[in-house]
PDB file of C-alpha atoms in Angstrom:
ATOM      1  CA  UNK A   1      -1.399  -7.214  19.328  1.00 59.00           C
ATOM      2  CA  UNK A   2      -4.554  -7.003  18.597  1.00 71.00           C
ATOM      3  CA  UNK A   3      -7.236  -8.588  16.100  1.00 85.00           C
ATOM      4  CA  UNK A   4      -6.681  -9.459  12.363  1.00 93.00           C
ATOM      5  CA  UNK A   5      -6.505  -7.190   9.250  1.00 97.00           C
ATOM      6  CA  UNK A   6      -9.704  -5.466   8.478  1.00 97.00           C
ATOM      7  CA  UNK A   7      -8.175  -5.880   4.554  1.00 98.00           C
ATOM      8  CA  UNK A   8      -5.734  -8.737   3.696  1.00 98.00           C
ATOM      9  CA  UNK A   9      -5.229  -9.262  -0.194  1.00 98.00           C
ATOM     10  CA  UNK A  10      -2.591 -12.218  -0.295  1.00 98.00           C
ATOM     11  CA  UNK A  11      -2.762 -12.345  -4.578  1.00 98.00           C
ATOM     12  CA  UNK A  12      -3.326 -16.034  -4.543  1.00 97.00           C
ATOM     13  CA  UNK A  13      -7.113 -16.216  -7.538  1.00 96.00           C
ATOM     14  CA  UNK A  14      -4.403 -16.672 -10.315  1.00 95.00           C
ATOM     15  CA  UNK A  15      -7.752 -16.006 -12.578  1.00 96.00           C
ATOM     16  CA  UNK A  16     -10.627 -13.110 -13.074  1.00 97.00           C
ATOM     17  CA  UNK A  17     -11.158 -10.025 -12.294  1.00 97.00           C
ATOM     18  CA  UNK A  18     -11.653 -10.199  -8.340  1.00 98.00           C
ATOM     19  CA  UNK A  19      -8.733  -9.778  -5.442  1.00 98.00           C
ATOM     20  CA  UNK A  20     -10.485 -11.675  -2.158  1.00 98.00           C
ATOM     21  CA  UNK A  21     -10.210 -10.171   0.760  1.00 98.00           C
ATOM     22  CA  UNK A  22      -9.092 -12.584   3.089  1.00 97.00           C
ATOM     23  CA  UNK A  23      -9.459 -10.594   6.002  1.00 97.00           C
ATOM     24  CA  UNK A  24     -13.346 -11.956   6.627  1.00 96.00           C
ATOM     25  CA  UNK A  25     -14.219  -8.140   6.427  1.00 96.00           C
ATOM     26  CA  UNK A  26     -15.485  -9.053   2.338  1.00 97.00           C
ATOM     27  CA  UNK A  27     -13.720  -5.621   1.406  1.00 98.00           C
ATOM     28  CA  UNK A  28     -12.858  -7.515  -1.827  1.00 98.00           C
ATOM     29  CA  UNK A  29     -10.919  -5.772  -4.979  1.00 98.00           C
ATOM     30  CA  UNK A  30     -12.041  -5.532  -9.031  1.00 98.00           C
ATOM     31  CA  UNK A  31      -8.462  -5.548 -11.138  1.00 98.00           C
ATOM     32  CA  UNK A  32      -8.811  -2.998 -13.612  1.00 96.00           C
ATOM     33  CA  UNK A  33      -6.366  -2.482 -16.355  1.00 95.00           C
ATOM     34  CA  UNK A  34      -5.355  -6.467 -16.357  1.00 87.00           C
ATOM     35  CA  UNK A  35      -3.079  -6.730 -13.493  1.00 95.00           C
ATOM     36  CA  UNK A  36      -1.099  -9.760 -14.380  1.00 96.00           C
ATOM     37  CA  UNK A  37      -1.934 -12.570 -12.061  1.00 96.00           C
ATOM     38  CA  UNK A  38       1.695 -13.950 -11.233  1.00 92.00           C
ATOM     39  CA  UNK A  39       2.839 -16.980 -10.463  1.00 88.00           C
ATOM     40  CA  UNK A  40       6.103 -15.717  -8.582  1.00 93.00           C
ATOM     41  CA  UNK A  41       5.187 -14.183  -5.389  1.00 96.00           C
ATOM     42  CA  UNK A  42       6.871 -13.439  -2.430  1.00 97.00           C
ATOM     43  CA  UNK A  43       4.171 -15.941  -1.108  1.00 97.00           C
ATOM     44  CA  UNK A  44       2.502 -17.863  -3.639  1.00 96.00           C
ATOM     45  CA  UNK A  45       0.970 -15.626  -5.815  1.00 96.00           C
ATOM     46  CA  UNK A  46       1.236 -12.204  -6.626  1.00 98.00           C
ATOM     47  CA  UNK A  47      -0.192  -9.045  -9.178  1.00 97.00           C
ATOM     48  CA  UNK A  48       2.050  -7.950 -10.884  1.00 98.00           C
ATOM     49  CA  UNK A  49       1.690  -4.397 -12.906  1.00 97.00           C
ATOM     50  CA  UNK A  50       2.740  -2.984 -15.598  1.00 96.00           C
ATOM     51  CA  UNK A  51       2.755   0.842 -14.251  1.00 96.00           C
ATOM     52  CA  UNK A  52       0.319   2.413 -17.362  1.00 94.00           C
ATOM     53  CA  UNK A  53      -2.812   0.791 -16.485  1.00 95.00           C
ATOM     54  CA  UNK A  54      -2.761  -2.391 -14.130  1.00 96.00           C
ATOM     55  CA  UNK A  55      -4.389  -1.410 -10.536  1.00 97.00           C
ATOM     56  CA  UNK A  56      -7.489  -2.385  -7.827  1.00 97.00           C
ATOM     57  CA  UNK A  57     -10.168  -0.804  -6.794  1.00 96.00           C
ATOM     58  CA  UNK A  58     -11.717  -1.637  -2.998  1.00 97.00           C
ATOM     59  CA  UNK A  59     -14.956  -0.437  -2.052  1.00 95.00           C
ATOM     60  CA  UNK A  60     -15.294   2.864   0.186  1.00 92.00           C
ATOM     61  CA  UNK A  61     -15.467   1.571   4.073  1.00 90.00           C
ATOM     62  CA  UNK A  62     -15.310   2.590   6.736  1.00 91.00           C
ATOM     63  CA  UNK A  63     -12.230  -0.432   7.625  1.00 92.00           C
ATOM     64  CA  UNK A  64      -9.587   2.868   5.806  1.00 92.00           C
ATOM     65  CA  UNK A  65     -10.666   5.522   8.053  1.00 90.00           C
ATOM     66  CA  UNK A  66      -8.710   5.767  10.968  1.00 90.00           C
ATOM     67  CA  UNK A  67      -9.469   9.152  12.283  1.00 87.00           C
ATOM     68  CA  UNK A  68      -6.546   9.993  15.123  1.00 88.00           C
ATOM     69  CA  UNK A  69      -6.131   5.742  15.913  1.00 91.00           C
ATOM     70  CA  UNK A  70      -3.794   3.412  15.703  1.00 94.00           C
ATOM     71  CA  UNK A  71      -2.855   1.825  11.972  1.00 95.00           C
ATOM     72  CA  UNK A  72      -0.723  -0.684  10.333  1.00 97.00           C
ATOM     73  CA  UNK A  73      -0.445  -0.288   6.436  1.00 97.00           C
ATOM     74  CA  UNK A  74       2.009  -3.900   4.856  1.00 97.00           C
ATOM     75  CA  UNK A  75       3.109  -5.417   1.882  1.00 98.00           C
ATOM     76  CA  UNK A  76       5.852  -7.113   0.059  1.00 98.00           C
ATOM     77  CA  UNK A  77       6.750  -5.008  -2.956  1.00 98.00           C
ATOM     78  CA  UNK A  78       9.410  -5.967  -5.993  1.00 98.00           C
ATOM     79  CA  UNK A  79       9.781  -2.290  -7.269  1.00 98.00           C
ATOM     80  CA  UNK A  80      10.934  -2.905 -11.464  1.00 98.00           C
ATOM     81  CA  UNK A  81      11.683   0.548 -11.826  1.00 97.00           C
ATOM     82  CA  UNK A  82      11.724   4.079 -10.057  1.00 97.00           C
ATOM     83  CA  UNK A  83       9.166   6.047 -11.205  1.00 95.00           C
ATOM     84  CA  UNK A  84       8.131   9.005  -8.679  1.00 94.00           C
ATOM     85  CA  UNK A  85       4.458   9.164  -6.681  1.00 93.00           C
ATOM     86  CA  UNK A  86       4.126   5.896  -8.267  1.00 95.00           C
ATOM     87  CA  UNK A  87       1.536   3.798  -5.480  1.00 95.00           C
ATOM     88  CA  UNK A  88       1.242   1.067  -3.797  1.00 97.00           C
ATOM     89  CA  UNK A  89      -1.507   1.931  -2.066  1.00 96.00           C
ATOM     90  CA  UNK A  90      -4.134   4.774  -2.082  1.00 94.00           C
ATOM     91  CA  UNK A  91      -8.088   6.220  -1.078  1.00 90.00           C
ATOM     92  CA  UNK A  92      -9.440   8.628  -3.925  1.00 78.00           C
ATOM     93  CA  UNK A  93      -8.813  11.734  -3.948  1.00 72.00           C
ATOM     94  CA  UNK A  94      -5.154  11.224  -2.211  1.00 64.00           C
ATOM     95  CA  UNK A  95      -6.117  11.496   1.752  1.00 82.00           C
ATOM     96  CA  UNK A  96      -4.152   8.186   2.776  1.00 89.00           C
ATOM     97  CA  UNK A  97      -1.066   6.899   0.557  1.00 91.00           C
ATOM     98  CA  UNK A  98       1.920   4.405   0.738  1.00 94.00           C
ATOM     99  CA  UNK A  99       4.299   5.381  -1.990  1.00 93.00           C
ATOM    100  CA  UNK A 100       7.241   5.928  -4.301  1.00 94.00           C
ATOM    101  CA  UNK A 101       8.796   9.055  -4.545  1.00 93.00           C
ATOM    102  CA  UNK A 102      12.195  10.135  -5.164  1.00 94.00           C
ATOM    103  CA  UNK A 103      13.386   6.107  -5.282  1.00 96.00           C
ATOM    104  CA  UNK A 104      11.762   6.741  -1.289  1.00 95.00           C
ATOM    105  CA  UNK A 105       8.836   5.314   0.593  1.00 95.00           C
ATOM    106  CA  UNK A 106       6.734   7.951   1.136  1.00 93.00           C
ATOM    107  CA  UNK A 107       3.823   7.931   3.490  1.00 92.00           C
ATOM    108  CA  UNK A 108       1.482  11.405   3.070  1.00 89.00           C
ATOM    109  CA  UNK A 109      -2.193  12.488   4.146  1.00 86.00           C
ATOM    110  CA  UNK A 110      -4.456  15.170   3.686  1.00 79.00           C
ATOM    111  CA  UNK A 111      -3.356  16.329   7.121  1.00 69.00           C
ATOM    112  CA  UNK A 112      -0.015  17.189   6.290  1.00 69.00           C
ATOM    113  CA  UNK A 113       1.604  14.017   7.419  1.00 71.00           C
ATOM    114  CA  UNK A 114       4.760  13.116   5.321  1.00 78.00           C
ATOM    115  CA  UNK A 115       7.808  12.006   5.669  1.00 86.00           C
ATOM    116  CA  UNK A 116       9.932   9.223   3.689  1.00 91.00           C
ATOM    117  CA  UNK A 117      11.884   6.394   4.418  1.00 94.00           C
ATOM    118  CA  UNK A 118      16.023   6.652   4.743  1.00 94.00           C
ATOM    119  CA  UNK A 119      16.809   4.350   2.445  1.00 95.00           C
ATOM    120  CA  UNK A 120      15.909   3.711  -1.819  1.00 97.00           C
ATOM    121  CA  UNK A 121      13.402   0.873  -1.509  1.00 97.00           C
ATOM    122  CA  UNK A 122      15.143  -1.536  -3.840  1.00 97.00           C
ATOM    123  CA  UNK A 123      14.447  -2.736  -7.142  1.00 98.00           C
ATOM    124  CA  UNK A 124      14.464  -6.120  -8.505  1.00 98.00           C
ATOM    125  CA  UNK A 125      14.222  -7.686  -4.809  1.00 98.00           C
ATOM    126  CA  UNK A 126      11.123  -8.873  -2.582  1.00 98.00           C
ATOM    127  CA  UNK A 127      10.836  -6.251   0.910  1.00 98.00           C
ATOM    128  CA  UNK A 128       8.468  -6.248   3.018  1.00 98.00           C
ATOM    129  CA  UNK A 129       7.189  -2.729   3.589  1.00 97.00           C
ATOM    130  CA  UNK A 130       5.426  -1.595   6.593  1.00 97.00           C
ATOM    131  CA  UNK A 131       4.005   2.125   7.589  1.00 95.00           C
ATOM    132  CA  UNK A 132       3.181   2.098  11.224  1.00 95.00           C
ATOM    133  CA  UNK A 133       1.050   4.680  13.220  1.00 94.00           C
ATOM    134  CA  UNK A 134       1.307   4.514  17.670  1.00 95.00           C
ATOM    135  CA  UNK A 135      -0.116   7.331  19.093  1.00 93.00           C
ATOM    136  CA  UNK A 136       1.413  10.248  16.908  1.00 91.00           C
ATOM    137  CA  UNK A 137       4.327   8.524  15.494  1.00 93.00           C
ATOM    138  CA  UNK A 138       4.335   7.572  12.521  1.00 92.00           C
ATOM    139  CA  UNK A 139       6.953   5.103  11.201  1.00 94.00           C
ATOM    140  CA  UNK A 140       8.780   3.076   8.254  1.00 94.00           C
ATOM    141  CA  UNK A 141       9.840  -0.153   8.527  1.00 96.00           C
ATOM    142  CA  UNK A 142      11.970  -2.101   5.337  1.00 96.00           C
ATOM    143  CA  UNK A 143      12.331  -5.934   6.546  1.00 96.00           C
ATOM    144  CA  UNK A 144      10.779  -4.836   9.912  1.00 93.00           C
ATOM    145  CA  UNK A 145      13.988  -2.990   9.981  1.00 95.00           C
ATOM    146  CA  UNK A 146      13.439   0.570  10.863  1.00 96.00           C
ATOM    147  CA  UNK A 147      13.836   3.061   8.196  1.00 94.00           C
ATOM    148  CA  UNK A 148      12.337   6.636   9.497  1.00 93.00           C
ATOM    149  CA  UNK A 149       9.847   7.884  11.727  1.00 93.00           C
ATOM    150  CA  UNK A 150       8.164  11.359  12.769  1.00 91.00           C
ATOM    151  CA  UNK A 151       5.659  12.634  15.345  1.00 90.00           C
ATOM    152  CA  UNK A 152       3.042  15.036  14.309  1.00 85.00           C
ATOM    153  CA  UNK A 153      -0.075  15.658  17.183  1.00 83.00           C
ATOM    154  CA  UNK A 154      -3.160  14.814  17.132  1.00 79.00           C
ATOM    155  CA  UNK A 155      -3.296  14.017  13.100  1.00 81.00           C
ATOM    156  CA  UNK A 156      -6.142  12.175  11.470  1.00 81.00           C
ATOM    157  CA  UNK A 157      -5.792   9.694   9.149  1.00 85.00           C
ATOM    158  CA  UNK A 158      -8.850   9.387   7.060  1.00 79.00           C
ATOM    159  CA  UNK A 159     -10.077   7.617   3.329  1.00 72.00           C
ATOM    160  CA  UNK A 160     -13.728   8.252   3.117  1.00 75.00           C
ATOM    161  CA  UNK A 161     -12.797   7.413  -0.491  1.00 87.00           C
ATOM    162  CA  UNK A 162     -12.028   3.894  -2.364  1.00 93.00           C
ATOM    163  CA  UNK A 163      -9.065   2.422  -1.846  1.00 95.00           C
ATOM    164  CA  UNK A 164      -6.885   1.423  -4.513  1.00 95.00           C
ATOM    165  CA  UNK A 165      -3.488  -0.948  -4.643  1.00 97.00           C
ATOM    166  CA  UNK A 166      -1.315   0.084  -7.635  1.00 97.00           C
ATOM    167  CA  UNK A 167      -2.558   3.649  -8.092  1.00 94.00           C
ATOM    168  CA  UNK A 168      -2.328   7.038  -6.834  1.00 92.00           C
ATOM    169  CA  UNK A 169      -6.047   7.432  -5.805  1.00 84.00           C
ATOM    170  CA  UNK A 170      -8.092   8.397  -9.351  1.00 78.00           C
ATOM    171  CA  UNK A 171      -5.783   9.957 -11.541  1.00 79.00           C
ATOM    172  CA  UNK A 172      -4.411   8.956 -14.626  1.00 81.00           C
ATOM    173  CA  UNK A 173      -0.886   7.934 -14.323  1.00 85.00           C
ATOM    174  CA  UNK A 174       1.408   7.021 -11.461  1.00 94.00           C
ATOM    175  CA  UNK A 175       0.462   2.956 -11.539  1.00 96.00           C
ATOM    176  CA  UNK A 176       3.029   0.762  -9.302  1.00 97.00           C
ATOM    177  CA  UNK A 177       5.715  -0.863 -11.528  1.00 97.00           C
ATOM    178  CA  UNK A 178       6.775  -4.050 -10.585  1.00 98.00           C
ATOM    179  CA  UNK A 179       4.519  -6.872  -8.096  1.00 98.00           C
ATOM    180  CA  UNK A 180       2.974  -6.956  -4.964  1.00 98.00           C
ATOM    181  CA  UNK A 181       1.837  -9.781  -2.816  1.00 98.00           C
ATOM    182  CA  UNK A 182       0.550 -10.010   1.321  1.00 98.00           C
ATOM    183  CA  UNK A 183      -1.408  -6.147   0.993  1.00 98.00           C
ATOM    184  CA  UNK A 184      -3.064  -5.798   4.429  1.00 98.00           C
ATOM    185  CA  UNK A 185      -4.572  -3.384   6.773  1.00 97.00           C
ATOM    186  CA  UNK A 186      -4.884  -2.946  10.167  1.00 97.00           C
ATOM    187  CA  UNK A 187      -7.130  -0.574  12.506  1.00 95.00           C
ATOM    188  CA  UNK A 188      -4.203  -1.182  15.209  1.00 94.00           C
ATOM    189  CA  UNK A 189      -0.682  -0.407  15.560  1.00 94.00           C
TER     190      UNK A 189
END
């Protein structure tokens, strides 16, 4: 294990337009399009995204630029509807993203790493998703069970722009249809 997360959004606020980062790194997010505070998350509260214009923006920070280093990205998600390219996490310009495509969980980065889970993301149930990079191995997990992996040598994974939760980069489509809870980003595997 390593240090704590570089970003940790519990979505327990239940009011207002700020999603506070509990990592201690002050990567607070700003709510746009009025995602709904839900008292019924996986752990306490969550944010409900309507799939049309709701998202959270976290200002650009080097905490989300991984280069060739290890990282872990995870969250509890409750998907209400399949809609290709809707994102759980993404950076402006799409230089890394975690999204649903063809009912699978997909990770993509500008350097060309692209892989999907073996199984579909289940609808209308809470699923703990994880994307982990350890050395050159990129691995996906659902509820801590192995899904799929790919080995890609020397790929740089950098955000160098705002981080979004519930939206595919700065596009006006591909918004998340469901809930997100306990979202975390770590700079280790």
